[in-house]
Short mmCIF file of C-alpha atoms and ligand atoms in Angstrom, two decimals:
data_model
loop_
_atom_site.label_atom_id
_atom_site.label_comp_id
_atom_site.label_asym_id
_atom_site.label_seq_id
_atom_site.Cartn_x
_atom_site.Cartn_y
_atom_site.Cartn_z
CA MET A 508 -13.38 -13.64 -4.90
CA ALA A 509 -15.40 -14.18 -8.07
CA LYS A 510 -13.88 -16.27 -10.85
CA SER A 511 -14.05 -13.29 -13.21
CA HIS A 512 -11.22 -11.71 -11.23
CA VAL A 513 -8.85 -14.47 -12.21
CA TYR A 514 -6.08 -12.71 -13.98
CA ARG A 515 -3.35 -13.44 -16.47
CA PHE A 516 -0.45 -11.37 -17.68
CA ILE A 517 -1.24 -10.45 -21.29
CA GLY A 518 1.03 -12.21 -23.72
CA MET A 519 2.01 -14.84 -21.17
CA ASP A 520 0.38 -18.16 -20.67
CA ASP A 521 0.55 -20.18 -17.49
CA SER A 522 3.82 -21.74 -18.58
CA SER A 523 5.57 -18.36 -18.58
CA MET A 524 5.55 -17.76 -14.88
CA LYS A 525 7.07 -14.56 -13.63
CA LYS A 526 8.93 -13.88 -10.42
CA ILE A 527 7.90 -10.63 -8.80
CA LEU A 528 10.01 -9.01 -6.11
CA VAL A 529 7.62 -7.14 -3.81
CA THR A 530 9.04 -4.80 -1.17
CA GLY A 531 6.84 -4.11 1.86
CA GLY A 532 4.81 -7.28 1.24
CA ALA A 533 4.09 -7.68 4.96
CA GLY A 534 2.29 -4.33 5.10
CA PHE A 535 -1.34 -3.44 4.49
CA ILE A 536 -1.33 -2.99 0.70
CA GLY A 537 1.72 -5.17 -0.02
CA SER A 538 0.19 -8.19 1.71
CA GLU A 539 -2.96 -7.84 -0.42
CA VAL A 540 -0.79 -7.69 -3.56
CA VAL A 541 1.08 -10.83 -2.45
CA ARG A 542 -2.10 -12.70 -1.52
CA GLN A 543 -3.69 -11.85 -4.90
CA PHE A 544 -0.62 -12.96 -6.89
CA ILE A 545 -0.44 -16.30 -5.13
CA ARG A 546 -4.20 -16.88 -5.17
CA GLU A 547 -5.04 -15.70 -8.67
CA THR A 548 -1.97 -16.06 -10.89
CA PRO A 549 0.69 -18.67 -11.64
CA HIS A 550 3.49 -16.25 -10.72
CA SER A 551 5.83 -16.38 -7.77
CA VAL A 552 6.60 -13.67 -5.26
CA VAL A 553 9.68 -12.76 -3.25
CA ASN A 554 8.63 -10.56 -0.36
CA VAL A 555 11.41 -8.25 0.90
CA ASP A 556 10.40 -6.67 4.17
CA LYS A 557 12.18 -5.27 7.23
CA LEU A 558 9.16 -6.00 9.44
CA THR A 559 8.86 -2.61 11.06
CA TYR A 560 5.95 -2.03 13.46
CA SER A 561 3.55 -2.09 10.46
CA GLY A 562 4.94 -5.25 8.87
CA ASN A 563 3.06 -8.34 9.97
CA LEU A 564 3.72 -11.86 8.71
CA GLU A 565 0.37 -12.94 10.17
CA SER A 566 -1.23 -11.09 7.25
CA LEU A 567 0.45 -13.62 4.94
CA LYS A 568 -0.58 -16.86 6.67
CA GLU A 569 -2.75 -17.80 3.69
CA VAL A 570 0.26 -17.88 1.34
CA SER A 571 3.25 -18.57 3.57
CA GLY A 572 3.29 -22.32 2.84
CA ASP A 573 2.98 -21.91 -0.91
CA PRO A 574 6.12 -22.93 -2.83
CA ARG A 575 5.66 -19.84 -5.05
CA TYR A 576 6.05 -17.52 -2.05
CA SER A 577 9.33 -16.70 -0.34
CA PHE A 578 10.31 -14.18 2.30
CA GLU A 579 13.51 -12.17 2.67
CA HIS A 580 13.85 -10.30 5.95
CA ALA A 581 15.81 -7.27 4.76
CA ASP A 582 16.00 -3.49 4.92
CA ILE A 583 15.77 -1.69 1.57
CA CYS A 584 18.51 0.63 2.83
CA ASP A 585 20.92 -2.32 2.86
CA GLY A 586 22.48 -2.38 -0.62
CA LYS A 587 24.48 -5.57 -0.01
CA ALA A 588 21.44 -7.50 1.14
CA LEU A 589 19.49 -6.27 -1.89
CA ALA A 590 22.26 -7.24 -4.32
CA SER A 591 22.29 -10.74 -2.87
CA ILE A 592 18.47 -10.98 -3.11
CA PHE A 593 18.51 -9.92 -6.78
CA GLU A 594 21.31 -12.36 -7.53
CA ARG A 595 19.67 -15.31 -5.79
CA HIS A 596 16.09 -14.77 -6.97
CA GLU A 597 16.56 -13.23 -10.45
CA PRO A 598 13.18 -11.45 -10.46
CA ASP A 599 11.38 -10.40 -13.64
CA CYS A 600 10.10 -7.20 -12.05
CA VAL A 601 9.95 -5.19 -8.84
CA MET A 602 6.93 -3.75 -7.09
CA HIS A 603 8.16 -1.27 -4.51
CA LEU A 604 5.74 -0.71 -1.63
CA ALA A 605 8.09 -0.65 1.38
CA ALA A 606 7.76 2.68 3.13
CA GLU A 607 7.05 4.50 6.32
CA SER A 608 3.43 5.32 5.65
CA HIS A 609 1.76 7.24 8.47
CA VAL A 610 1.50 11.04 8.28
CA ASP A 611 1.16 11.56 12.05
CA ARG A 612 4.32 9.52 12.71
CA SER A 613 6.15 11.57 10.07
CA ILE A 614 5.22 14.74 11.95
CA SER A 615 6.50 13.50 15.29
CA GLY A 616 9.60 11.78 13.85
CA PRO A 617 10.53 12.40 10.19
CA SER A 618 13.93 10.69 10.28
CA GLU A 619 12.77 7.14 9.43
CA PHE A 620 10.73 8.57 6.55
CA ILE A 621 13.79 10.14 4.95
CA GLN A 622 15.79 7.00 5.63
CA THR A 623 13.39 4.43 4.18
CA ASN A 624 11.34 6.41 1.68
CA VAL A 625 14.18 8.46 0.18
CA LEU A 626 17.45 6.62 0.86
CA GLY A 627 15.80 3.21 0.78
CA THR A 628 14.22 3.90 -2.60
CA TYR A 629 17.57 5.19 -3.89
CA THR A 630 19.33 2.05 -2.65
CA LEU A 631 16.69 -0.20 -4.20
CA LEU A 632 16.89 1.68 -7.51
CA GLU A 633 20.64 1.20 -7.60
CA ALA A 634 20.37 -2.51 -6.79
CA ALA A 635 17.68 -2.92 -9.45
CA ARG A 636 19.70 -0.96 -12.01
CA SER A 637 22.88 -2.99 -11.62
CA TYR A 638 20.87 -6.23 -11.82
CA TRP A 639 18.83 -5.02 -14.84
CA GLN A 640 21.91 -3.80 -16.75
CA ASN A 641 23.31 -7.32 -16.81
CA LEU A 642 20.14 -9.09 -17.90
CA ARG A 643 19.96 -10.70 -21.30
CA GLU A 644 18.09 -8.61 -23.86
CA GLU A 645 14.63 -10.19 -23.72
CA LYS A 646 14.41 -10.23 -19.95
CA LYS A 647 15.91 -6.73 -19.82
CA ALA A 648 13.25 -5.37 -22.17
CA GLN A 649 10.41 -6.89 -20.13
CA PHE A 650 11.77 -5.78 -16.75
CA ARG A 651 9.69 -3.28 -14.76
CA PHE A 652 10.41 -1.27 -11.62
CA HIS A 653 6.94 -0.35 -10.36
CA HIS A 654 7.02 2.37 -7.73
CA ILE A 655 3.90 2.60 -5.56
CA SER A 656 3.19 6.11 -4.36
CA THR A 657 0.47 8.36 -3.03
CA ASP A 658 -1.74 11.22 -4.18
CA GLU A 659 -0.45 13.20 -1.18
CA VAL A 660 2.56 14.27 -3.28
CA TYR A 661 0.24 16.71 -5.09
CA GLY A 662 -0.55 18.66 -1.92
CA SER A 663 -3.98 19.81 -0.87
CA LEU A 664 -7.06 20.71 -2.92
CA GLY A 665 -9.68 23.33 -2.11
CA GLU A 666 -13.40 22.69 -2.57
CA ASN A 667 -13.02 21.95 -6.30
CA GLY A 668 -10.72 20.20 -8.73
CA LEU A 669 -9.02 16.82 -8.98
CA PHE A 670 -5.41 15.61 -9.03
CA THR A 671 -4.32 14.55 -12.52
CA GLU A 672 -0.96 13.07 -13.54
CA GLU A 673 0.01 16.62 -14.60
CA THR A 674 -0.76 18.30 -11.28
CA PRO A 675 2.47 19.90 -9.97
CA TYR A 676 3.98 18.32 -6.88
CA GLN A 677 3.42 20.29 -3.68
CA PRO A 678 3.88 17.90 -0.76
CA ASN A 679 3.03 19.32 2.66
CA SER A 680 3.90 16.70 5.28
CA PRO A 681 7.24 15.00 5.93
CA TYR A 682 5.58 11.78 4.69
CA SER A 683 4.37 13.26 1.42
CA ALA A 684 7.66 15.12 0.89
CA SER A 685 9.58 11.86 1.33
CA LYS A 686 7.28 10.07 -1.12
CA ALA A 687 7.58 12.96 -3.60
CA SER A 688 11.37 12.68 -3.34
CA SER A 689 11.18 8.97 -4.09
CA ASP A 690 8.91 9.59 -7.09
CA HIS A 691 11.48 12.05 -8.47
CA LEU A 692 14.32 9.57 -7.96
CA VAL A 693 12.38 6.88 -9.81
CA ARG A 694 11.63 9.27 -12.67
CA ALA A 695 15.30 10.26 -12.90
CA TRP A 696 16.49 6.64 -12.99
CA HIS A 697 14.28 6.18 -16.04
CA HIS A 698 15.31 9.41 -17.75
CA THR A 699 19.03 9.05 -17.06
CA TYR A 700 19.67 5.31 -17.05
CA GLY A 701 16.70 4.02 -19.04
CA LEU A 702 15.49 1.81 -16.17
CA PRO A 703 11.96 0.77 -17.23
CA VAL A 704 9.94 2.29 -14.40
CA VAL A 705 6.27 2.94 -13.88
CA THR A 706 4.81 4.95 -10.99
CA THR A 707 1.31 4.90 -9.53
CA ASN A 708 -0.15 7.54 -7.21
CA CYS A 709 -3.14 6.29 -5.27
CA SER A 710 -5.67 7.83 -2.91
CA ASN A 711 -6.44 6.62 0.64
CA ASN A 712 -6.89 2.86 0.93
CA TYR A 713 -9.00 0.97 3.44
CA GLY A 714 -9.84 -2.67 4.04
CA PRO A 715 -8.69 -5.80 5.93
CA TYR A 716 -5.22 -6.07 7.57
CA HIS A 717 -4.89 -2.26 7.95
CA PHE A 718 -2.72 -1.26 10.91
CA PRO A 719 -5.03 0.41 13.45
CA GLU A 720 -3.26 3.76 13.58
CA LYS A 721 -5.02 4.91 10.41
CA LEU A 722 -8.46 6.48 10.58
CA ILE A 723 -10.76 3.62 9.50
CA PRO A 724 -9.36 0.66 11.49
CA LEU A 725 -8.75 2.92 14.49
CA ILE A 726 -12.38 4.05 14.52
CA ILE A 727 -13.72 0.50 14.10
CA LEU A 728 -11.62 -0.91 16.94
CA ASN A 729 -12.12 2.03 19.29
CA ALA A 730 -15.87 1.89 18.69
CA VAL A 731 -16.19 -1.82 19.45
CA ASN A 732 -14.15 -1.28 22.60
CA GLY A 733 -16.19 1.70 23.76
CA LYS A 734 -13.24 4.09 23.43
CA PRO A 735 -13.41 7.72 22.18
CA LEU A 736 -13.39 8.17 18.39
CA PRO A 737 -10.85 10.96 17.74
CA VAL A 738 -11.82 13.26 14.87
CA TYR A 739 -9.23 15.90 14.03
CA GLY A 740 -10.49 19.50 13.90
CA ARG A 741 -14.13 19.52 12.82
CA GLY A 742 -13.97 16.39 10.70
CA GLU A 743 -14.43 18.40 7.51
CA ASN A 744 -11.27 17.24 5.72
CA VAL A 745 -11.99 15.15 2.65
CA ARG A 746 -10.29 11.94 1.54
CA ASP A 747 -10.97 9.87 -1.59
CA TRP A 748 -11.31 6.26 -0.43
CA LEU A 749 -10.41 3.10 -2.35
CA TYR A 750 -10.88 -0.49 -1.19
CA VAL A 751 -7.45 -2.13 -0.92
CA GLU A 752 -8.37 -5.08 -3.18
CA ASP A 753 -9.27 -2.64 -5.96
CA HIS A 754 -5.91 -0.91 -5.50
CA ALA A 755 -4.04 -4.22 -5.68
CA ARG A 756 -5.91 -5.15 -8.88
CA ALA A 757 -4.98 -1.77 -10.37
CA LEU A 758 -1.33 -2.30 -9.43
CA ARG A 759 -1.25 -5.70 -11.11
CA LEU A 760 -2.80 -4.20 -14.22
CA VAL A 761 -0.27 -1.37 -14.34
CA LEU A 762 2.57 -3.85 -13.90
CA GLU A 763 1.18 -5.84 -16.80
CA LYS A 764 0.10 -3.14 -19.21
CA GLY A 765 1.54 0.16 -18.00
CA LYS A 766 3.94 1.96 -20.30
CA ALA A 767 7.50 2.42 -19.06
CA GLY A 768 8.17 6.00 -17.97
CA GLU A 769 4.46 6.73 -17.36
CA THR A 770 2.64 7.55 -14.15
CA TYR A 771 -0.95 6.53 -13.39
CA ASN A 772 -3.29 7.98 -10.78
CA ILE A 773 -5.50 5.46 -8.99
CA GLY A 774 -8.62 6.41 -7.05
CA GLY A 775 -12.16 5.33 -6.39
CA ARG A 776 -14.02 8.60 -7.12
CA CYS A 777 -15.24 8.29 -3.58
CA GLU A 778 -14.85 11.51 -1.62
CA LYS A 779 -16.01 11.62 1.98
CA THR A 780 -15.43 13.98 4.86
CA ASN A 781 -13.79 12.33 7.83
CA LEU A 782 -16.94 12.89 9.87
CA GLU A 783 -19.02 11.10 7.22
CA VAL A 784 -16.64 8.15 7.34
CA VAL A 785 -16.79 7.94 11.14
CA GLN A 786 -20.59 8.28 11.19
CA THR A 787 -20.94 5.56 8.54
CA ILE A 788 -18.81 3.16 10.58
CA CYS A 789 -20.87 3.96 13.69
CA ALA A 790 -24.13 3.31 11.82
CA ILE A 791 -22.89 -0.08 10.54
CA LEU A 792 -21.72 -1.06 14.02
CA ASP A 793 -25.08 -0.06 15.48
CA GLU A 794 -26.57 -2.69 13.16
CA VAL A 795 -24.03 -5.50 13.42
CA PHE A 796 -22.67 -4.88 16.94
CA PRO A 797 -25.65 -3.32 18.73
CA SER A 798 -24.48 -3.89 22.31
CA ARG A 799 -22.71 -0.51 22.42
CA ALA A 800 -25.11 1.49 20.20
CA PRO A 801 -25.26 4.36 19.53
CA HIS A 802 -21.56 4.31 18.67
CA ALA A 803 -21.68 7.91 17.42
CA SER A 804 -21.92 9.04 21.04
CA LEU A 805 -18.19 8.15 21.27
CA ILE A 806 -17.17 10.75 18.64
CA SER A 807 -14.66 13.15 20.15
CA PHE A 808 -13.36 16.21 18.29
CA VAL A 809 -9.65 16.63 19.07
CA ALA A 810 -6.85 19.06 18.16
CA ASP A 811 -6.21 19.22 14.44
CA ARG A 812 -3.15 17.68 12.76
CA PRO A 813 -0.48 20.36 12.05
CA GLY A 814 -0.55 21.31 8.37
CA HIS A 815 -3.57 19.03 7.82
CA ASP A 816 -4.25 18.78 4.06
CA TYR A 817 -7.85 19.81 3.45
CA ARG A 818 -8.90 17.66 0.51
CA TYR A 819 -7.55 14.90 -1.77
CA ALA A 820 -9.43 13.73 -4.87
CA ILE A 821 -8.12 11.71 -7.78
CA ASP A 822 -8.92 11.96 -11.46
CA ALA A 823 -8.47 8.30 -12.44
CA SER A 824 -9.50 8.73 -16.07
CA LYS A 825 -6.06 7.85 -17.48
CA ILE A 826 -5.93 4.35 -15.96
CA GLU A 827 -9.62 3.85 -16.74
CA ARG A 828 -9.20 4.93 -20.37
CA GLU A 829 -5.80 3.47 -21.20
CA LEU A 830 -5.79 0.29 -19.13
CA GLY A 831 -9.50 -0.37 -18.63
CA TRP A 832 -9.38 -0.39 -14.83
CA LEU A 833 -12.45 0.27 -12.70
CA PRO A 834 -12.95 -0.31 -8.99
CA GLU A 835 -15.32 -3.12 -8.08
CA GLU A 836 -16.32 -2.02 -4.59
CA SER A 837 -18.44 0.98 -3.68
CA PHE A 838 -17.67 2.69 -0.36
CA ASP A 839 -20.83 1.19 1.06
CA SER A 840 -19.89 -2.40 0.14
CA GLY A 841 -16.19 -1.94 1.00
CA ILE A 842 -16.72 -0.38 4.40
CA ARG A 843 -19.23 -3.08 5.37
CA LYS A 844 -16.72 -5.79 4.40
CA THR A 845 -14.03 -3.97 6.36
CA VAL A 846 -16.08 -3.65 9.54
CA ARG A 847 -17.10 -7.31 9.24
CA TRP A 848 -13.45 -8.36 8.77
CA TYR A 849 -12.30 -6.60 11.95
CA LEU A 850 -15.15 -8.23 13.91
CA ASP A 851 -14.41 -11.66 12.44
CA ASN A 852 -10.63 -11.61 12.95
CA PRO A 853 -10.06 -11.07 16.67
CA GLU A 854 -6.82 -13.07 16.62
CA TRP A 855 -5.14 -10.79 14.07
CA VAL A 856 -6.52 -7.73 15.87
CA ASN A 857 -5.45 -8.94 19.34
CA HIS A 858 -1.96 -9.81 18.19
CA VAL A 859 -1.57 -6.36 16.61
CA THR A 860 -2.97 -4.45 19.55
CA SER A 861 -1.00 -6.49 22.12
CA GLY A 862 2.21 -6.41 20.09
CA ALA A 863 2.29 -10.23 19.95
CA TYR A 864 2.65 -10.13 16.16
CA ARG A 865 6.22 -8.95 16.67
CA ILE A 866 7.26 -12.01 18.66
CA TRP A 867 8.49 -13.61 15.44
CA ILE A 868 11.26 -11.03 15.17
CA ALA A 869 12.33 -11.44 18.80
CA GLU A 870 12.42 -15.25 18.44
CA HIS A 871 14.27 -15.00 15.16
CA TYR A 872 17.02 -12.88 16.70
CA GLU A 873 17.17 -15.01 19.85
CA ARG A 874 17.94 -17.95 17.61
CA GLY A 875 20.91 -15.93 16.36
CA HIS A 876 19.77 -15.36 12.79
CA SER A 877 20.60 -12.14 11.03
P1 NAD B 1403 2.34 -0.17 5.64
O1 NAD B 1403 2.94 0.77 6.63
O2 NAD B 1403 1.15 -0.97 6.04
O3 NAD B 1403 3.44 -1.20 5.12
C1 NAD B 1403 4.75 -0.82 4.86
C2 NAD B 1403 5.61 -2.09 4.81
O4 NAD B 1403 6.95 -1.70 4.48
C3 NAD B 1403 5.68 -2.84 6.13
O5 NAD B 1403 5.53 -4.23 5.91
C4 NAD B 1403 7.08 -2.52 6.65
O6 NAD B 1403 7.62 -3.54 7.48
C5 NAD B 1403 7.85 -2.36 5.35
N1 NAD B 1403 9.04 -1.53 5.51
C6 NAD B 1403 9.14 -0.31 6.10
N2 NAD B 1403 10.39 0.15 6.06
C7 NAD B 1403 11.12 -0.80 5.40
C8 NAD B 1403 12.49 -0.91 5.04
N3 NAD B 1403 13.39 0.04 5.35
N4 NAD B 1403 12.90 -2.00 4.35
C9 NAD B 1403 12.02 -3.00 4.04
N5 NAD B 1403 10.72 -2.95 4.38
C10 NAD B 1403 10.28 -1.86 5.05
O7 NAD B 1403 2.02 0.72 4.36
P2 NAD B 1403 0.87 0.56 3.27
O8 NAD B 1403 -0.31 1.35 3.71
O9 NAD B 1403 0.73 -0.86 2.92
O10 NAD B 1403 1.54 1.35 2.05
C11 NAD B 1403 2.34 0.66 1.10
C12 NAD B 1403 2.81 1.65 0.06
O11 NAD B 1403 1.69 2.26 -0.58
C13 NAD B 1403 3.64 2.80 0.64
O12 NAD B 1403 4.69 3.06 -0.25
C14 NAD B 1403 2.66 3.96 0.69
O13 NAD B 1403 3.34 5.19 0.55
C15 NAD B 1403 1.79 3.67 -0.51
N6 NAD B 1403 0.41 4.18 -0.43
C16 NAD B 1403 -0.38 3.92 0.67
C17 NAD B 1403 -1.69 4.37 0.70
C18 NAD B 1403 -2.59 4.07 1.86
O14 NAD B 1403 -3.71 4.60 1.93
N7 NAD B 1403 -2.21 3.23 2.81
C19 NAD B 1403 -2.20 5.10 -0.37
C20 NAD B 1403 -1.37 5.35 -1.48
C21 NAD B 1403 -0.08 4.87 -1.49
P1 TYD B 1404 -5.06 8.73 7.89
O1 TYD B 1404 -5.81 7.45 7.96
O2 TYD B 1404 -3.93 8.94 8.86
O3 TYD B 1404 -4.56 8.92 6.39
P2 TYD B 1404 -3.89 10.22 5.66
O4 TYD B 1404 -3.41 11.16 6.70
O5 TYD B 1404 -2.78 9.60 4.89
O6 TYD B 1404 -4.97 10.80 4.80
O7 TYD B 1404 -6.08 9.92 8.09
C1 TYD B 1404 -7.22 10.05 7.25
C2 TYD B 1404 -7.93 11.33 7.64
O8 TYD B 1404 -8.49 11.15 8.95
C3 TYD B 1404 -7.01 12.53 7.73
O9 TYD B 1404 -7.72 13.69 7.28
C4 TYD B 1404 -6.72 12.66 9.23
C5 TYD B 1404 -7.98 12.13 9.87
N1 TYD B 1404 -7.82 11.44 11.16
C6 TYD B 1404 -8.66 11.75 12.23
O10 TYD B 1404 -9.53 12.64 12.12
N2 TYD B 1404 -8.50 11.07 13.39
C7 TYD B 1404 -7.55 10.11 13.56
O11 TYD B 1404 -7.43 9.53 14.67
C8 TYD B 1404 -6.70 9.79 12.44
C9 TYD B 1404 -5.63 8.73 12.57
C10 TYD B 1404 -6.88 10.47 11.26
#
């Protein structure tokens, strides 16, 4: 990471360290947010995570020994546990990333999505509100509840147009409907109770530490293992890709400078059809992992996802204009880094694919901890 990325909260010098409560910090995006905070700022982080199948403490090895990092193994649906965490840690702000995040899982089993994304967000909002109400004035005024959401709440685009912050919500999958519900709850907690919230809606992320059920890591790992590369339908659906480090930088900026009550769209202006993405990964692997070339021969068109949204594309001009954010990676540079990362990190990959990364939880419970 270049020195120019080193970041400070505006109006705060290094002596005014903040404590940030991050939910879902063991997940793909949350772990990047946590790693950036510990690496690039003087602030401390409390990571609240239930460690579902997609939560992985191995993604946090780099920061786990840092005195500014602490971990709370808790479910955001557990109000008592949250109250105790707020009381013990006294955070200055909350970044809420914990969620069930995979559309295909939401289609085969929506229940967990309603539980965590809707009821969990409600429970977290209530815990945050009762903590915030009792803060002294200065800390109360600076408090932020930053809700991290998705562009999928806006529904599906045709060939033209972009999602803006004013686009009406029209979620189509159980996942996007649960995220839309949580966005509405967050908005209402601001409007009704004055809780200082800010919401961001981001396009598809990719990069290191991504659980290999999502398109990009799945294709990379299947390709290097000579397995079929499943492309839904004809591969014509379009997603707007953003490198995860750029998303995390945007989130930190919004936390710092975003106006309470506002929402900000985040996206990389980087639309690709799924087939283009898969072919690009295959071409990179042909270069850097030539033993199985041509990888594109593994492409396999499979049954389409039910209700598959055709196209997502973000108009990010508000965050660019008002907060001065711009992504630093192009798709070409980001996807090359991503492929390289999966090739260079066989231990992380093997532990995820074998399930060994979950041994921590089993051991923890065997020792009788709650
Ligand atoms: P992820 O599935 O990789 O991580 C989710 C994390 O939340 C995991 O660590 C999991 O253990 C934790 N978690 C799940 N249920 C929990 C519960 N009940 N209590 C506490 N922790 C719980 O997801 P991600 O891709 O990192 O996404 C993070 C957030 O960003 C989500 O809110 C998602 O909707 C949003 N988002 C994701 C993308 C994307 O492309 N991945 C794009 C835009 C927005
Ligand atoms: P995904 O990574 O699941 O993200 P999302 O559904 O949130 O956009 O899927 C990205 C796109 O890739 C989406 O259009 C579905 C498609 N896809 C495939 O074609 N094959 C796959 O195996 C997967 C997981 C997704």
